[in-house]
Coordinates of C-alpha atoms and ligand atoms in Angstrom, one line a residue:
X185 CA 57.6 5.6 -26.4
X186 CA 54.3 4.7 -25.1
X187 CA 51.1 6.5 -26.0
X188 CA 49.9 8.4 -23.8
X189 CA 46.6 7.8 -21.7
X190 CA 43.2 9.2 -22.9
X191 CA 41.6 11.5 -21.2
X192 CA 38.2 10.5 -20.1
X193 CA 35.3 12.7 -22.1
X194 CA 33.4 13.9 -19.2
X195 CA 29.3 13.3 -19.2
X196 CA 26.3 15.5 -17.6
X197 CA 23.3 12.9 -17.0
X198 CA 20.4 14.5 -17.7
X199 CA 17.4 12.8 -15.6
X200 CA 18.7 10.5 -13.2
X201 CA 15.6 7.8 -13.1
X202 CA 15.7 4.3 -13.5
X203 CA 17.7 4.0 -17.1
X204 CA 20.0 6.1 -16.3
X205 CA 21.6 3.5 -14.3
X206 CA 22.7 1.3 -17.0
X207 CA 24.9 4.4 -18.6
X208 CA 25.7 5.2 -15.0
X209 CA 27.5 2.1 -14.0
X210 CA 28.9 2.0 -17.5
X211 CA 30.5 5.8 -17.0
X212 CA 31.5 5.1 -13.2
X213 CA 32.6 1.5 -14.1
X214 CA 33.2 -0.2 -17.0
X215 CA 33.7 2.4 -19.1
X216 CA 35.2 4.8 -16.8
X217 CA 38.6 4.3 -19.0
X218 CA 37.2 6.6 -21.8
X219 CA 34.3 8.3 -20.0
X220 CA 33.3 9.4 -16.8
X221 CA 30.2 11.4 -15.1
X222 CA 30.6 14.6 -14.1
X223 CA 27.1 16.4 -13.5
X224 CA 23.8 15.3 -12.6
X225 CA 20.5 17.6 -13.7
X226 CA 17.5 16.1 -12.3
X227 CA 14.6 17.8 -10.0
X228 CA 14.4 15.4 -7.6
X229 CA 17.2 15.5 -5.2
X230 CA 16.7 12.0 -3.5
X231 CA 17.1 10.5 -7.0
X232 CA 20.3 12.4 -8.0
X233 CA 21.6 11.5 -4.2
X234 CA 20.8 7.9 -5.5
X235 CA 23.0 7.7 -7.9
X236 CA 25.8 9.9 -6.3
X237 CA 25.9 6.8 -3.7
X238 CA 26.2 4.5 -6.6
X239 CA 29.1 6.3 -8.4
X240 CA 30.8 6.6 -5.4
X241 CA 30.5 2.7 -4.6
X242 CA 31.7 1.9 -8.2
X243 CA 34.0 4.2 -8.4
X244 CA 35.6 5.9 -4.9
X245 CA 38.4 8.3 -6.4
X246 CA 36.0 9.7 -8.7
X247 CA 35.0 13.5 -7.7
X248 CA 31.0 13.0 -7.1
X249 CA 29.5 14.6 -9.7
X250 CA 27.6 17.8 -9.1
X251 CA 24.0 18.2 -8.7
X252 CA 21.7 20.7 -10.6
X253 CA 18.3 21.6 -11.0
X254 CA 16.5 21.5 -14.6
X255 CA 16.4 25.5 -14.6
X256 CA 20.4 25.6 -13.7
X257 CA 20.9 23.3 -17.0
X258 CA 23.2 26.5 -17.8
X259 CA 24.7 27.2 -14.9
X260 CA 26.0 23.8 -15.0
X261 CA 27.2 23.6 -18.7
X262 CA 29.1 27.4 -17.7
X263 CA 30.7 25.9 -14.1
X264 CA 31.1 22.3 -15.7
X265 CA 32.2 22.3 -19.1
X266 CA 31.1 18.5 -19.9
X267 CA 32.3 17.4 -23.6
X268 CA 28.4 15.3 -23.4
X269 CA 25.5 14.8 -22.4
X270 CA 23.3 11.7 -21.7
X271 CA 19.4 12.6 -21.6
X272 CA 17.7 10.1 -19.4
X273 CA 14.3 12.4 -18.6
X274 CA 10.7 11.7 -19.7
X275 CA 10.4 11.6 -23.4
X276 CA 9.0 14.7 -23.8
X277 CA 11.4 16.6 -22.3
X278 CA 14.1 15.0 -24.7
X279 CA 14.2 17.8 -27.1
X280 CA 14.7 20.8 -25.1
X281 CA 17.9 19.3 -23.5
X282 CA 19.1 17.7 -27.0
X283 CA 18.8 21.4 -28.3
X284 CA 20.1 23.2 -25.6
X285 CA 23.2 20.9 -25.3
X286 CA 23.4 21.3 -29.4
X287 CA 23.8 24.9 -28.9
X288 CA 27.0 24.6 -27.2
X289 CA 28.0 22.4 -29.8
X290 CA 27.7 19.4 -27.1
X291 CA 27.5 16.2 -28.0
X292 CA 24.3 14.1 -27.1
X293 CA 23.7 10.8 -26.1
X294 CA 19.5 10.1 -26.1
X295 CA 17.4 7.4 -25.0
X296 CA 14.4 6.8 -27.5
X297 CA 12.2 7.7 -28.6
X298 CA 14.3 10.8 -29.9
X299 CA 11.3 12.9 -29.0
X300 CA 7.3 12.9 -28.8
X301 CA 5.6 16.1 -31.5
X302 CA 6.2 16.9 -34.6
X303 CA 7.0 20.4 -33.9
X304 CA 10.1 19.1 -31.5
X305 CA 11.6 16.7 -34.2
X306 CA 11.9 19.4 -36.8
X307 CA 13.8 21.8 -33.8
X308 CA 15.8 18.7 -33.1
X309 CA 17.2 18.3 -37.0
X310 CA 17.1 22.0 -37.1
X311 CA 19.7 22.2 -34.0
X312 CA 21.7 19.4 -35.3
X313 CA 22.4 20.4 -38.8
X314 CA 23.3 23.9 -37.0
X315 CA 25.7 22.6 -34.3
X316 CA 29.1 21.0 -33.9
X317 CA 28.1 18.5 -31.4
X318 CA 26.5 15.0 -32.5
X319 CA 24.0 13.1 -31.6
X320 CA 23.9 9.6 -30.9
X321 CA 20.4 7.3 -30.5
X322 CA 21.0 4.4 -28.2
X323 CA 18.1 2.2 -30.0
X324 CA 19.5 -1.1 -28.2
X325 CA 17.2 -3.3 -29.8
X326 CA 19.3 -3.2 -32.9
X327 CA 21.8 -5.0 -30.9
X328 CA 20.3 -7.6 -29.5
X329 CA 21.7 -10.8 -31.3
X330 CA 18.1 -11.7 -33.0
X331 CA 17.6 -8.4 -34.4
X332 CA 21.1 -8.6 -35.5
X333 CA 20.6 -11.4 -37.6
X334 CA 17.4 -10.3 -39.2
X335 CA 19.2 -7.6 -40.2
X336 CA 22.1 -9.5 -41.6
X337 CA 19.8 -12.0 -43.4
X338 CA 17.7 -9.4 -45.2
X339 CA 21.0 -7.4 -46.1
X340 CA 22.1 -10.1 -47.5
X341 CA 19.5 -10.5 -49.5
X342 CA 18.3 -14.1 -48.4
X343 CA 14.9 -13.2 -48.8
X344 CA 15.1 -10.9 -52.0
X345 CA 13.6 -7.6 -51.8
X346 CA 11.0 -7.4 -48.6
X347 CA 7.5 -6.6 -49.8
X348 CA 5.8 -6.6 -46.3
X349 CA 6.2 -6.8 -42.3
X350 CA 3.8 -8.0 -40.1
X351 CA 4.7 -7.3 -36.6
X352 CA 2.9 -7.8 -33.6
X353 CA 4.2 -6.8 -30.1
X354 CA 2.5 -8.4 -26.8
X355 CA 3.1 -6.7 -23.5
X356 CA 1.7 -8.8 -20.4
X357 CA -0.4 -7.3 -17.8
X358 CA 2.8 -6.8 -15.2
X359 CA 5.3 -4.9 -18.1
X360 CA 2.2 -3.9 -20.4
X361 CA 0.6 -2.8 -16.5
X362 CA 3.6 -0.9 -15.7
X363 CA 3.0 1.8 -18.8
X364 CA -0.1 2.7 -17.1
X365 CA 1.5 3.1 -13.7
X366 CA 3.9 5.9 -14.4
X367 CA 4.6 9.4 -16.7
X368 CA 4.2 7.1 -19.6
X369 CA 0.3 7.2 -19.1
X370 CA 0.0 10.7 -19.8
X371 CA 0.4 11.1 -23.3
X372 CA 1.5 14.3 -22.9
X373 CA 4.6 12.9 -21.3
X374 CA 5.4 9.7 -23.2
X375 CA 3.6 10.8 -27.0
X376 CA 1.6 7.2 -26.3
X377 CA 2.9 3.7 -26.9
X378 CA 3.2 4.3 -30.4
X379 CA 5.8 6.6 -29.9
X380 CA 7.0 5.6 -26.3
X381 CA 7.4 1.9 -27.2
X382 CA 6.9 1.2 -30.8
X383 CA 9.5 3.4 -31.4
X384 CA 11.4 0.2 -30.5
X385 CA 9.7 -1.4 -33.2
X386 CA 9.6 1.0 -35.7
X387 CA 13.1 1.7 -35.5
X388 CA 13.8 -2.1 -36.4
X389 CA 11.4 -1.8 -39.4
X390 CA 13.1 0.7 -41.0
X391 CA 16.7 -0.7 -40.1
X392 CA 16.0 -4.3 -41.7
X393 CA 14.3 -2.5 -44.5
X394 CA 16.9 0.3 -45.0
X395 CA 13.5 2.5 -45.9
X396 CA 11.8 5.3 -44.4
X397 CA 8.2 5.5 -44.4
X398 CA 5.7 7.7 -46.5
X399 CA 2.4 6.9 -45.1
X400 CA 0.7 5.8 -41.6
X401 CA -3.1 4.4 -40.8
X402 CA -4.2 4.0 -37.3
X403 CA -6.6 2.9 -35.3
X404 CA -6.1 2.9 -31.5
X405 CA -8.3 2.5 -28.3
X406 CA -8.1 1.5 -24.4
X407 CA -9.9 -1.5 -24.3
X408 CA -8.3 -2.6 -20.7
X409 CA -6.6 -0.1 -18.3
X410 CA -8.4 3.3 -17.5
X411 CA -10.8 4.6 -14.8
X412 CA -13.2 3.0 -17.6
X413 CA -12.3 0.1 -16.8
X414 CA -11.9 0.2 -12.9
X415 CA -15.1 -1.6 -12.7
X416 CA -15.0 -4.4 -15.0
X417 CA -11.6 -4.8 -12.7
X418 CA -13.4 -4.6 -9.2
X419 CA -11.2 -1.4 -8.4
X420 CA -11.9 1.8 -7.3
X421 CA -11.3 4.3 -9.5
X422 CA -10.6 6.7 -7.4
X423 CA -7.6 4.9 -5.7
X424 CA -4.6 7.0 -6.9
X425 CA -1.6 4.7 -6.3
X426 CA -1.9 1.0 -6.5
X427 CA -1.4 0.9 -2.4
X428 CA -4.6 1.4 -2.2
X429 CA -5.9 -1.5 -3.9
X430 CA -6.6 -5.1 -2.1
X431 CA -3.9 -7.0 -1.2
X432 CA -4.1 -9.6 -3.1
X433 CA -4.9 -7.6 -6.1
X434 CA -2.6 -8.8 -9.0
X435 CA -2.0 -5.0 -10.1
X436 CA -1.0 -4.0 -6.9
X437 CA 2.9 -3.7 -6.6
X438 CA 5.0 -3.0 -3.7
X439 CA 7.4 -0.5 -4.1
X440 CA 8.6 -0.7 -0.2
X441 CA 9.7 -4.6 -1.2
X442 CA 12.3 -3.6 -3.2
X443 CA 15.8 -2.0 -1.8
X444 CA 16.0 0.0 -5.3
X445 CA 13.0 0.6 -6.4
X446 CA 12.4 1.9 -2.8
X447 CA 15.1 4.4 -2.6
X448 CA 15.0 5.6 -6.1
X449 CA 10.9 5.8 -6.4
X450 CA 9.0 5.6 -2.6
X451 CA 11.5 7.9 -1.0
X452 CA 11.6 10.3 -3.7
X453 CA 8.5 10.7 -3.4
X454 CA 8.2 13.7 -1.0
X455 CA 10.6 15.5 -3.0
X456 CA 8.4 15.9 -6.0
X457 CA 5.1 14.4 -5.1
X458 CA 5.0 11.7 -8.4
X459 CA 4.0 8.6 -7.3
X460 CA 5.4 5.6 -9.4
X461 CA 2.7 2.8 -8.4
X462 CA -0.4 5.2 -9.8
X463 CA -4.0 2.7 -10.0
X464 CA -3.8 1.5 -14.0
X465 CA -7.7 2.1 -13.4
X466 CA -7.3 5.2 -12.4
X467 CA -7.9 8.7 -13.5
X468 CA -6.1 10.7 -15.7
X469 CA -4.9 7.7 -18.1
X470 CA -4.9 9.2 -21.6
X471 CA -2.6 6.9 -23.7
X472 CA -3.9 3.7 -25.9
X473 CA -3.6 0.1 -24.7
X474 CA -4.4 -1.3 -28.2
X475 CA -3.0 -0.1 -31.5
X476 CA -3.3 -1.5 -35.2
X477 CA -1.3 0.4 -37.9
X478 CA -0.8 -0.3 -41.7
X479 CA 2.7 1.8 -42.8
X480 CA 3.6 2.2 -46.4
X481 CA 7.8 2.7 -47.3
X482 CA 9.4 4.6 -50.0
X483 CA 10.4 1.1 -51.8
X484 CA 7.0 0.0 -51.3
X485 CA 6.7 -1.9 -48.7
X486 CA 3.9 -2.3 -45.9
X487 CA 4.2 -2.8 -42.4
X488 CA 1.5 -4.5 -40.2
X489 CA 2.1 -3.5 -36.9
X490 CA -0.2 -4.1 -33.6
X491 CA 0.3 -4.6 -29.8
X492 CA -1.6 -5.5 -26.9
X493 CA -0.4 -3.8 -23.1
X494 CA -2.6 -6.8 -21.0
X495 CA -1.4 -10.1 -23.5
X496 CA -1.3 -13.3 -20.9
X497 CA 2.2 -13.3 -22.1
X498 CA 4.9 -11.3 -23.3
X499 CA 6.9 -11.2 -26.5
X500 CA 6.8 -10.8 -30.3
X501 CA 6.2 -12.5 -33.7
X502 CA 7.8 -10.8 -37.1
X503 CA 7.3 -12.2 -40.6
X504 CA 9.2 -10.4 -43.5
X505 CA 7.8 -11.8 -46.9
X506 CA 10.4 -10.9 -49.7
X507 CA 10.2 -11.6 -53.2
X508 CA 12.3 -14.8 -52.4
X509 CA 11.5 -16.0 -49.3
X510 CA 10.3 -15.1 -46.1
X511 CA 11.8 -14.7 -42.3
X512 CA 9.9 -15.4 -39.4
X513 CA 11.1 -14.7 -35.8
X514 CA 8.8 -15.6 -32.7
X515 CA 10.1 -14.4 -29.1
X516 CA 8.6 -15.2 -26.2
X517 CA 10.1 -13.4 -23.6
X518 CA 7.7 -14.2 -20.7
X519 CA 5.2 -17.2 -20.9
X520 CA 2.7 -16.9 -18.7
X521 CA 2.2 -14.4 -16.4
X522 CA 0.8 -15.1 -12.2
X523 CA -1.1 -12.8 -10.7
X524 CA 1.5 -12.9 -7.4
X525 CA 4.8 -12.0 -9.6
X526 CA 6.6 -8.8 -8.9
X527 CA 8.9 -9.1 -12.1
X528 CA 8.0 -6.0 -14.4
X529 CA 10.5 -6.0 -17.4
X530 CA 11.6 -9.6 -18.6
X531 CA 13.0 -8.1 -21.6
X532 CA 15.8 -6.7 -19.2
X533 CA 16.7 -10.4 -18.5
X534 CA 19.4 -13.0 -20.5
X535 CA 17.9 -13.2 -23.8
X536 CA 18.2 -16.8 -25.3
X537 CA 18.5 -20.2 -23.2
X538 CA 17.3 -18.9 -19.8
X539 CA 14.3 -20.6 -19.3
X540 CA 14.5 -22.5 -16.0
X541 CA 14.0 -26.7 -16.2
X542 CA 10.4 -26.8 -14.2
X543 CA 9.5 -24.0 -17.2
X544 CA 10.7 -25.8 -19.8
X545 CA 9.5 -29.3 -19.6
X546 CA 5.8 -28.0 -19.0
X547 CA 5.2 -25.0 -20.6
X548 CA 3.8 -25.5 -24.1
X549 CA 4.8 -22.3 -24.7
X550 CA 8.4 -22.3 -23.9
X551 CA 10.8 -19.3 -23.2
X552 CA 13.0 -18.7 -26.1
X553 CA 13.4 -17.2 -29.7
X554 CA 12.9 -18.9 -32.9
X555 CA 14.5 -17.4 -36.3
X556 CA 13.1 -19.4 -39.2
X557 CA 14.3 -18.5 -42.9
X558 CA 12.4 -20.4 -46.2
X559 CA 13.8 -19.4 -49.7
X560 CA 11.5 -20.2 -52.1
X561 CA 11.4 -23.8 -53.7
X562 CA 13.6 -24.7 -50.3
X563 CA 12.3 -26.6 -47.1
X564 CA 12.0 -23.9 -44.4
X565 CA 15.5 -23.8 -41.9
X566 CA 15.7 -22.7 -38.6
X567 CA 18.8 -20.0 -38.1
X568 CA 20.7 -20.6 -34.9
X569 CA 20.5 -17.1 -32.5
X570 CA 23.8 -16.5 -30.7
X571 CA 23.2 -16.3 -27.5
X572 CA 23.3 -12.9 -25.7
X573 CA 23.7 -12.7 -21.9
X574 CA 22.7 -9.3 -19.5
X575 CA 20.4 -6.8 -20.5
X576 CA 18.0 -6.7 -23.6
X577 CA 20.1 -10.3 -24.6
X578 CA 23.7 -8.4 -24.5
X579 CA 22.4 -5.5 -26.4
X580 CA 23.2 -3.1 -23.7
X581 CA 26.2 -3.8 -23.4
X582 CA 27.4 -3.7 -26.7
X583 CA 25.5 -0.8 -27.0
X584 CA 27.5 1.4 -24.1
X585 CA 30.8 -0.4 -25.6
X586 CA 29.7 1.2 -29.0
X587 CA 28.5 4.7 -27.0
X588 CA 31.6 5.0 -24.6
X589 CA 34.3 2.3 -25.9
X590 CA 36.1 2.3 -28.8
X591 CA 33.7 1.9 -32.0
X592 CA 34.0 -1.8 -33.2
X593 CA 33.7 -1.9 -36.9
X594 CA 29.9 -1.6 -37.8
X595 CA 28.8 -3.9 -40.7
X596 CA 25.2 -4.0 -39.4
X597 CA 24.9 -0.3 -39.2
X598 CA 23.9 -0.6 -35.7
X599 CA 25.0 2.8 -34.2
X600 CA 21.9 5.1 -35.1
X601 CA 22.0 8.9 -35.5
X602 CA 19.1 11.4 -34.7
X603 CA 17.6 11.0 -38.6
X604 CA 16.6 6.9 -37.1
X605 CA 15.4 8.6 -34.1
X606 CA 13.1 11.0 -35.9
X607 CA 12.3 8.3 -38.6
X608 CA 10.8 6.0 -36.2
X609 CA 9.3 8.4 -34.2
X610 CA 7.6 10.1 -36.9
X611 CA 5.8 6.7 -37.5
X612 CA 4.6 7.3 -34.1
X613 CA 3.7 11.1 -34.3
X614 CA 1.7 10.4 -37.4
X615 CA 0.0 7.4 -35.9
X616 CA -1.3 9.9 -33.3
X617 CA -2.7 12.0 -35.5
X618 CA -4.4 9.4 -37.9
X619 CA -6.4 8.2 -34.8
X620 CA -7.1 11.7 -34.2
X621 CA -8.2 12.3 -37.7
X622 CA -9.4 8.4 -39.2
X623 CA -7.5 9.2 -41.9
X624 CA -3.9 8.0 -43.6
X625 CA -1.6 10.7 -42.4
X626 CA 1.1 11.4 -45.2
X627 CA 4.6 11.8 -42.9
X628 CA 6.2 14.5 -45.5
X629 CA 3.3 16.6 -44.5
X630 CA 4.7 16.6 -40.7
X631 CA 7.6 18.5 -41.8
X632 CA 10.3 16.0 -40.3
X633 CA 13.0 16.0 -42.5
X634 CA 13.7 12.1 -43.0
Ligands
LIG228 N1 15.9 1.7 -24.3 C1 15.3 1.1 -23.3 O1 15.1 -0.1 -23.3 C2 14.7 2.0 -22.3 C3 14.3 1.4 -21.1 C4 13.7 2.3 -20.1 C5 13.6 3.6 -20.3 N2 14.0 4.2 -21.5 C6 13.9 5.6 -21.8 O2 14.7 6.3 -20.8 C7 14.1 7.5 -20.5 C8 13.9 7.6 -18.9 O3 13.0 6.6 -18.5 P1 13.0 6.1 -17.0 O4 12.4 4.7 -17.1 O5 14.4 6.2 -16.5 O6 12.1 7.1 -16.3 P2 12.2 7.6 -14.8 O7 10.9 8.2 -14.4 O8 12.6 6.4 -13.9 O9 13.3 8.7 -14.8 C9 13.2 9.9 -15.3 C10 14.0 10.9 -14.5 O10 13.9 12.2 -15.2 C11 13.7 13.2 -14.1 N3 13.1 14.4 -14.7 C12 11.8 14.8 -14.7 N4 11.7 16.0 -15.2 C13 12.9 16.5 -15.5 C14 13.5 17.6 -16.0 N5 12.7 18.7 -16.4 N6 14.8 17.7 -16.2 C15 15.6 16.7 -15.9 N7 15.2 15.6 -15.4 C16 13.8 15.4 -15.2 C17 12.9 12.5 -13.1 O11 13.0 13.1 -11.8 C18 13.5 11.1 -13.1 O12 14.6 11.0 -12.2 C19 12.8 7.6 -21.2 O13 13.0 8.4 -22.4 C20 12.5 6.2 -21.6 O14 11.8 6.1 -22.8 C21 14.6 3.4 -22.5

């Protein structure tokens, strides 16, 4: 007798933006096996229309999913039924669909960070210790083949116990610039970069340390973007979109040049009004571009954690020190940055090994990842980094294999539930409030049950 086939779980997509893609193609494509979209709840029409075009091209004998406003969000679970959700929306809007799809025991997939205020995250692990559904944190960094083996080395205790991190994340003034662009520079939207971004960062912290922390200093400033700035920039501060700036101004971009980015973002545009090129040195900018923080863990050890949104180049530098040797990975994701490049995200791009030749042989600083391990008493090693091809260096797409597939066993402890979500954001959340207090902000006292 043969088994019989599964039936596909069937997925609302909750904010149908630029990420949402990448679960899109897997839900209409490669995944469409074990999972398949059914519902789209987004306000912007054009955007939703987007992506009903794209399903339909991946996947013709698929019904089009249906299409819903954010104040139909019932409606749509009543007429739909889905068994999941996938929220895809601005982070701050996270935790009102988490909860809501937690109250009819849906299960929820969630970009990061899980969610921006304090007073959300406890609502978040208040709804999932009450519900039946689950949720699911799709922190792909984990998976990306360098993380990986940080995590594997430290588990396996090469290093000894890890006394301190220092971690410093450089974004280049086209990624970095592209924070300052969108919803992510109102911090009201995004929580700021420490919680938008470093969230990321955090997340890998507390995975390689298998800690959660007690204590966060901050200091944080915009040094660089801003209307503040506009000047020191020779831009007009008044200039809402970047389309208004000078040709040949390197923070101009052109969303017209781009067949996606011009459907999903220029033509949108008259549905909703929200421009996606808004003037980095213009008004109404309210998140940090420079952030220094000193984290203290239950075990006892520190983090050093700082990053730059306008670095002439893009990538990162870790050093664990344990009590028997230390790691040290350096990335360098994008080497130099020309003012005429239209490029935003190089971390989206093949991780290891894709440097091209004219790069290579000139660059002093070339494009690629370096894992070194020194045990004590021992000449220091460099660890070979599998390669990783396609988004975030193959994370993504062991990620959706992991979110829609069939589970492969996890040794790492990759998959991450909504306690990593809230323990790296809550990093974040207290950040915010020691730079708006100057003083060491104790994370029990936030209420966020770690
Ligand atoms: N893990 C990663 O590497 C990664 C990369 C990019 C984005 N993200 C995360 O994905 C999420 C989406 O980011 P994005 O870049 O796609 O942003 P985006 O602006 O491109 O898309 C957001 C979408 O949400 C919609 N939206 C706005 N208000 C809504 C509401 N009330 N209800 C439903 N939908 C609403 C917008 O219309 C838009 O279509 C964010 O949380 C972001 O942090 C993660």
């Amino acid at each position: 007798m043969t088994a019989p086939t599964p039936v596909p779980r069937r997925y609302a997509v909750i904010g149908t933006g630029h990420r949402s893609e990448m679960y899109l193609r897997a839900l209409a494509d490669s995944h469409a096996e074990h999972a398949v979209p059914v519902a789209f709840v987004d306000p912007n029409p054009v955007r939703m229309q987007y992506y009903v075009d794209l399903v339909a091209s991946l996947h013709p004998e698929l019904a089009p999913p249906s299409r819903w406003a954010p104040e139909e969000f019932e409606q749509m679970v009543a007429a739909v039924r889905p068994d999941a959700v996938v929220v895809t929306t601005p982070d701050a809007l996270h935790s009102e669909y988490i909860v809501a799809a937690l109250t009819h025991d849906l299960d929820v997939v969630v970009e990061k960070p899980i969610t921006t205020t304090a007073a959300k995250a406890r609502a978040i692990a208040e709804a999932a210790q009450r519900s039946a559904g689950s949720i699911t944190m799709t922190f792909n960094y984990r998976y990306s083949p360098r993380n990986s083996l940080v995590r594997r080395l430290v588990a396996d205790g090469e290093i000894g116990t890890v006394t301190s991190v220092h971690f410093e994340w450089l974004l280049d003034t086209g990624h970095g610039a592209d924070y300052f662009r969108r919803w992510h520079r109102e911090k009201e939207m995004s929580g700021g970069l420490q919680i938008h971004k470093a969230s990321h960062h955090f997340d890998l912290v507390n995975w390689w340390l298998s800690d959660a922390p007690t204590t966060v200093t901050a200091l944080g400033a915009r040094r660089f973007y801003g209307a503040e700035h506009a000047s020191e920039h020779g831009v007009d501060p008044a200039a809402r979109t970047s389309r208004q700036l000078a040709a040949e101004d390197p923070f101009r971009i052109d969303l017209a040049a781009d067949e996606r980015m011009r459907r999903l973002n220029l033509e949108a545009e008259s549905a909703d009004g929200y421009a996606r090129d808004q003037n980095v040195f213009g008004e109404g900018v309210s998140i940090e571009d420079t952030l220094s923080m000193l984290v203290g863990y239950r075990e006892g050890a520190a983090l050093t954690y700082s990053l730059h949104a306008y670095a002439p180049w893009e990538g990162y530098r870790v050093a664990l020190n344990g009590t028997r040797g230390r790691i040290e990975l350096d990335v360098v994701e994008k080497p130099h940055r020309a003012p005429e490049e239209t490029e935003i995200d190089p971390s989206a791009r093949a991780e290891d090994g894709a440097a091209d030749g004219a790069e290579a042989t000139v660059e002093v600083r070339p494009r690629r990842s370096v894992l070194r391990l020194q045990r004590q008493w021992e000449r220091a090693v460099e660890v070979p980094i599998p390669e990783g091809r396609g988004g975030h260096g193959g994370g993504d797409a062991m990620l959706l294999d992991d979110v829609f597939g069939v589970p492969a066993e996890d040794p790492l402890g990759r998959r991450a539930s909504w306690r990593d979500g809230l323990r790296s954001a809550a990093i974040g959340i207290a950040a915010e409030e020691s730079m708006r207090t100057g003083s060491t902000v104790d994370v029990a006292a936030l209420g966020i049950e770690l």
